[in-house]
């Protein structure tokens, strides 16, 4: 996949979706609804985030489901497998030393269908990171809603009847924060991180640990904590 470059020059434009793009969005959302309904039957409330919530999808778009609270990981895994989903891989990802560890469950061989959830209590700003990109729950998907959010180019996407409207984020952070209902600090942080990534390339994550077939998420996290003092200090009093 070609890495999307940050849009640094102010640019406003209207995008009209083709029939193909509407069809892709419909197909992705149908699968997302199936996953969210599967989880909801066990009382697990998830959301989708990113382009599938905004609507600006393409053939390579992912289905990213996030459960915004902690829960025993075996419940999620059992719910998926008992409903016919195959788990292809499981990871623990810690983006930075101070970030909340997150569990990732991969539901396809191309890693384009993913379910994630925190393994410790989320910080308020971490939840706002998802709102920055756009989030939508099961009810919103069923009503065919689309929400505003910022893409990887640092462009604000605002849905319209026939597609979406694009506007710059850099230099307009306060306006973006107001439109998305998040703090200006969150917007400034995302601009800083994505701009740095754009300048020096993808820097990776602090920890990405793939679980073995017989390993549970909680067990694997304990192993990481024992081995890594930075993670251990960051997670004190977070459980």
XYZ file of C-alpha atoms in Angstrom:
239
model
C 0.000 0.000 0.000
C 1.239 3.470 -0.923
C 1.740 5.622 2.138
C -0.553 8.657 2.137
C 1.263 11.975 2.389
C 0.224 14.719 4.794
C -1.751 17.517 3.155
C 0.232 20.589 4.218
C -1.235 23.191 1.850
C -4.776 24.316 2.652
C -7.169 22.721 0.186
C -10.935 22.505 0.170
C -12.771 20.191 -2.181
C -15.948 18.224 -2.649
C -15.710 14.502 -3.463
C -18.568 12.741 -5.246
C -18.640 8.968 -4.721
C -18.980 6.577 -7.618
C -21.387 3.631 -7.604
C -18.364 1.405 -7.005
C -17.368 3.326 -3.877
C -20.902 3.180 -2.475
C -20.906 -0.572 -3.146
C -17.571 -1.082 -1.370
C -18.830 0.898 1.621
C -22.011 -1.166 1.737
C -20.087 -4.459 1.599
C -17.620 -3.428 4.309
C -20.398 -2.202 6.565
C -22.395 -5.382 6.091
C -19.464 -7.409 7.388
C -18.849 -4.913 10.212
C -22.495 -5.190 11.278
C -22.170 -8.984 11.379
C -19.139 -8.737 13.662
C -20.712 -6.139 15.961
C -23.953 -8.116 16.196
C -21.993 -11.260 17.051
C -20.299 -9.414 19.910
C -23.520 -7.713 21.027
C -25.227 -11.093 21.537
C -22.755 -11.626 24.402
C -23.263 -8.099 25.708
C -20.020 -6.797 24.172
C -20.464 -3.299 22.763
C -18.004 -2.438 20.011
C -17.547 0.407 17.542
C -15.959 0.785 14.121
C -13.430 3.524 13.512
C -11.688 5.154 10.576
C -12.808 5.270 6.949
C -15.644 2.773 7.421
C -17.225 5.203 9.936
C -16.566 8.256 7.736
C -17.452 6.611 4.417
C -14.306 7.410 2.392
C -13.398 3.779 1.733
C -11.591 2.050 -1.133
C -10.823 -1.553 -2.118
C -8.024 -1.832 0.440
C -9.908 -0.391 3.414
C -9.865 -2.319 6.672
C -12.668 -3.236 9.030
C -11.404 -2.057 12.410
C -13.625 -2.892 15.374
C -12.723 -1.516 18.795
C -14.163 -2.505 22.168
C -13.486 0.597 24.302
C -13.237 -1.114 27.692
C -11.470 -4.011 29.351
C -13.006 -7.478 29.502
C -11.722 -11.038 29.885
C -10.160 -11.816 26.524
C -11.428 -15.396 26.440
C -15.014 -14.118 26.243
C -14.299 -12.233 23.034
C -12.384 -15.128 21.507
C -15.026 -17.700 22.463
C -17.821 -15.478 21.130
C -16.127 -15.125 17.756
C -15.092 -18.749 17.337
C -18.454 -20.148 18.468
C -20.104 -17.934 15.838
C -17.980 -19.365 13.032
C -15.167 -16.820 12.824
C -11.639 -18.131 12.392
C -8.883 -16.363 14.344
C -5.794 -16.038 12.152
C -3.504 -14.226 14.584
C -3.451 -12.488 17.963
C -1.183 -9.636 18.988
C -0.504 -7.342 21.902
C 0.445 -3.886 20.673
C 1.895 -1.107 22.831
C 2.356 1.970 20.650
C 4.638 3.900 23.034
C 6.046 3.151 26.520
C 3.175 5.118 28.101
C 0.390 3.747 25.882
C -2.266 1.323 27.083
C -1.558 -2.224 25.812
C -4.180 -3.388 23.344
C -5.185 -6.855 22.247
C -5.656 -7.424 18.516
C -7.593 -10.355 17.082
C -7.162 -10.860 13.334
C -10.080 -12.443 11.465
C -8.617 -12.858 7.972
C -5.337 -13.857 6.345
C -4.718 -10.341 4.979
C -5.173 -8.691 8.409
C -7.926 -6.420 7.109
C -10.536 -7.498 9.666
C -9.377 -6.713 13.178
C -10.917 -6.521 16.613
C -9.035 -4.721 19.361
C -9.618 -3.873 23.008
C -7.531 -2.404 25.844
C -5.827 -4.680 28.347
C -5.836 -1.900 30.969
C -8.005 1.145 31.559
C -7.863 3.604 28.664
C -6.723 7.153 29.233
C -9.361 9.744 28.189
C -7.163 11.102 25.401
C -6.626 7.600 24.011
C -10.361 7.239 23.443
C -10.382 10.638 21.773
C -7.772 9.342 19.310
C -10.492 7.059 17.932
C -12.975 9.943 17.755
C -10.332 11.924 15.872
C -10.537 9.386 13.035
C -14.297 8.924 13.345
C -16.262 6.313 15.283
C -19.656 4.691 14.792
C -21.611 2.088 16.731
C -23.926 -0.682 15.592
C -27.066 1.486 15.599
C -25.338 4.115 13.493
C -24.192 1.534 10.969
C -27.684 0.081 10.671
C -29.095 3.572 10.079
C -26.431 4.105 7.393
C -24.994 7.113 9.186
C -21.573 8.540 8.407
C -19.548 10.704 10.774
C -16.775 13.289 10.382
C -13.180 12.395 11.159
C -9.607 12.967 10.076
C -7.804 10.654 7.654
C -4.093 9.757 7.518
C -3.341 12.765 5.292
C -4.509 15.043 8.132
C -7.551 16.039 6.101
C -10.932 16.523 7.775
C -13.588 14.370 6.085
C -17.176 15.599 6.501
C -19.891 13.419 4.937
C -22.298 14.952 2.417
C -25.311 13.491 0.647
C -23.303 12.479 -2.426
C -19.869 11.886 -0.914
C -17.800 14.048 1.398
C -16.192 17.442 1.825
C -12.469 17.788 2.552
C -10.758 20.591 4.486
C -7.313 21.051 6.078
C -6.451 20.253 9.674
C -3.045 21.909 10.035
C -3.608 25.531 11.024
C -7.263 24.865 11.829
C -6.848 22.558 14.812
C -9.288 24.455 17.034
C -12.045 24.234 14.405
C -11.421 20.502 13.917
C -11.523 19.874 17.672
C -14.884 21.634 17.916
C -16.378 19.741 14.978
C -15.243 16.366 16.327
C -16.143 17.090 19.950
C -12.639 16.414 21.256
C -9.962 18.449 23.011
C -7.582 20.692 21.111
C -4.724 18.845 22.845
C -5.780 15.599 21.170
C -5.833 17.226 17.742
C -2.416 18.819 18.286
C -0.989 15.487 19.458
C -2.282 13.626 16.396
C -0.939 16.348 14.101
C 2.467 16.074 15.772
C 2.611 12.269 15.566
C 1.319 11.959 12.005
C 3.508 14.821 10.763
C 6.600 13.189 12.276
C 5.654 9.845 10.735
C 5.200 11.557 7.371
C 8.612 13.201 7.632
C 10.766 10.264 8.761
C 8.635 7.309 7.732
C 6.714 4.779 9.760
C 8.597 4.309 13.022
C 6.794 1.197 14.215
C 5.440 0.555 17.674
C 7.151 0.112 21.027
C 5.968 -3.489 21.466
C 4.241 -5.873 19.063
C 4.001 -9.351 20.530
C 2.379 -12.242 18.670
C 0.733 -14.775 20.942
C 1.354 -18.488 20.566
C -1.741 -20.697 20.026
C -1.840 -21.827 23.660
C -1.228 -18.379 25.179
C -3.869 -16.036 26.589
C -3.714 -12.253 26.334
C -3.523 -11.690 30.073
C -0.766 -14.277 30.433
C 1.185 -12.725 27.560
C 0.842 -9.226 29.035
C 2.205 -10.427 32.371
C 5.214 -11.807 30.509
C 5.787 -8.466 28.779
C 5.460 -6.588 32.077
C 8.018 -8.856 33.764
C 10.503 -8.372 30.951
C 10.030 -4.647 30.312
C 10.431 -2.174 33.203
C 9.132 0.727 31.082
C 5.839 -1.051 30.535
C 5.739 -2.096 34.188
C 6.102 1.497 35.396
C 3.555 2.835 32.907
C 0.917 0.334 33.974
C 1.181 0.814 37.728
C -2.345 1.296 39.172
C -3.947 0.910 35.718
C -5.713 -2.396 36.389
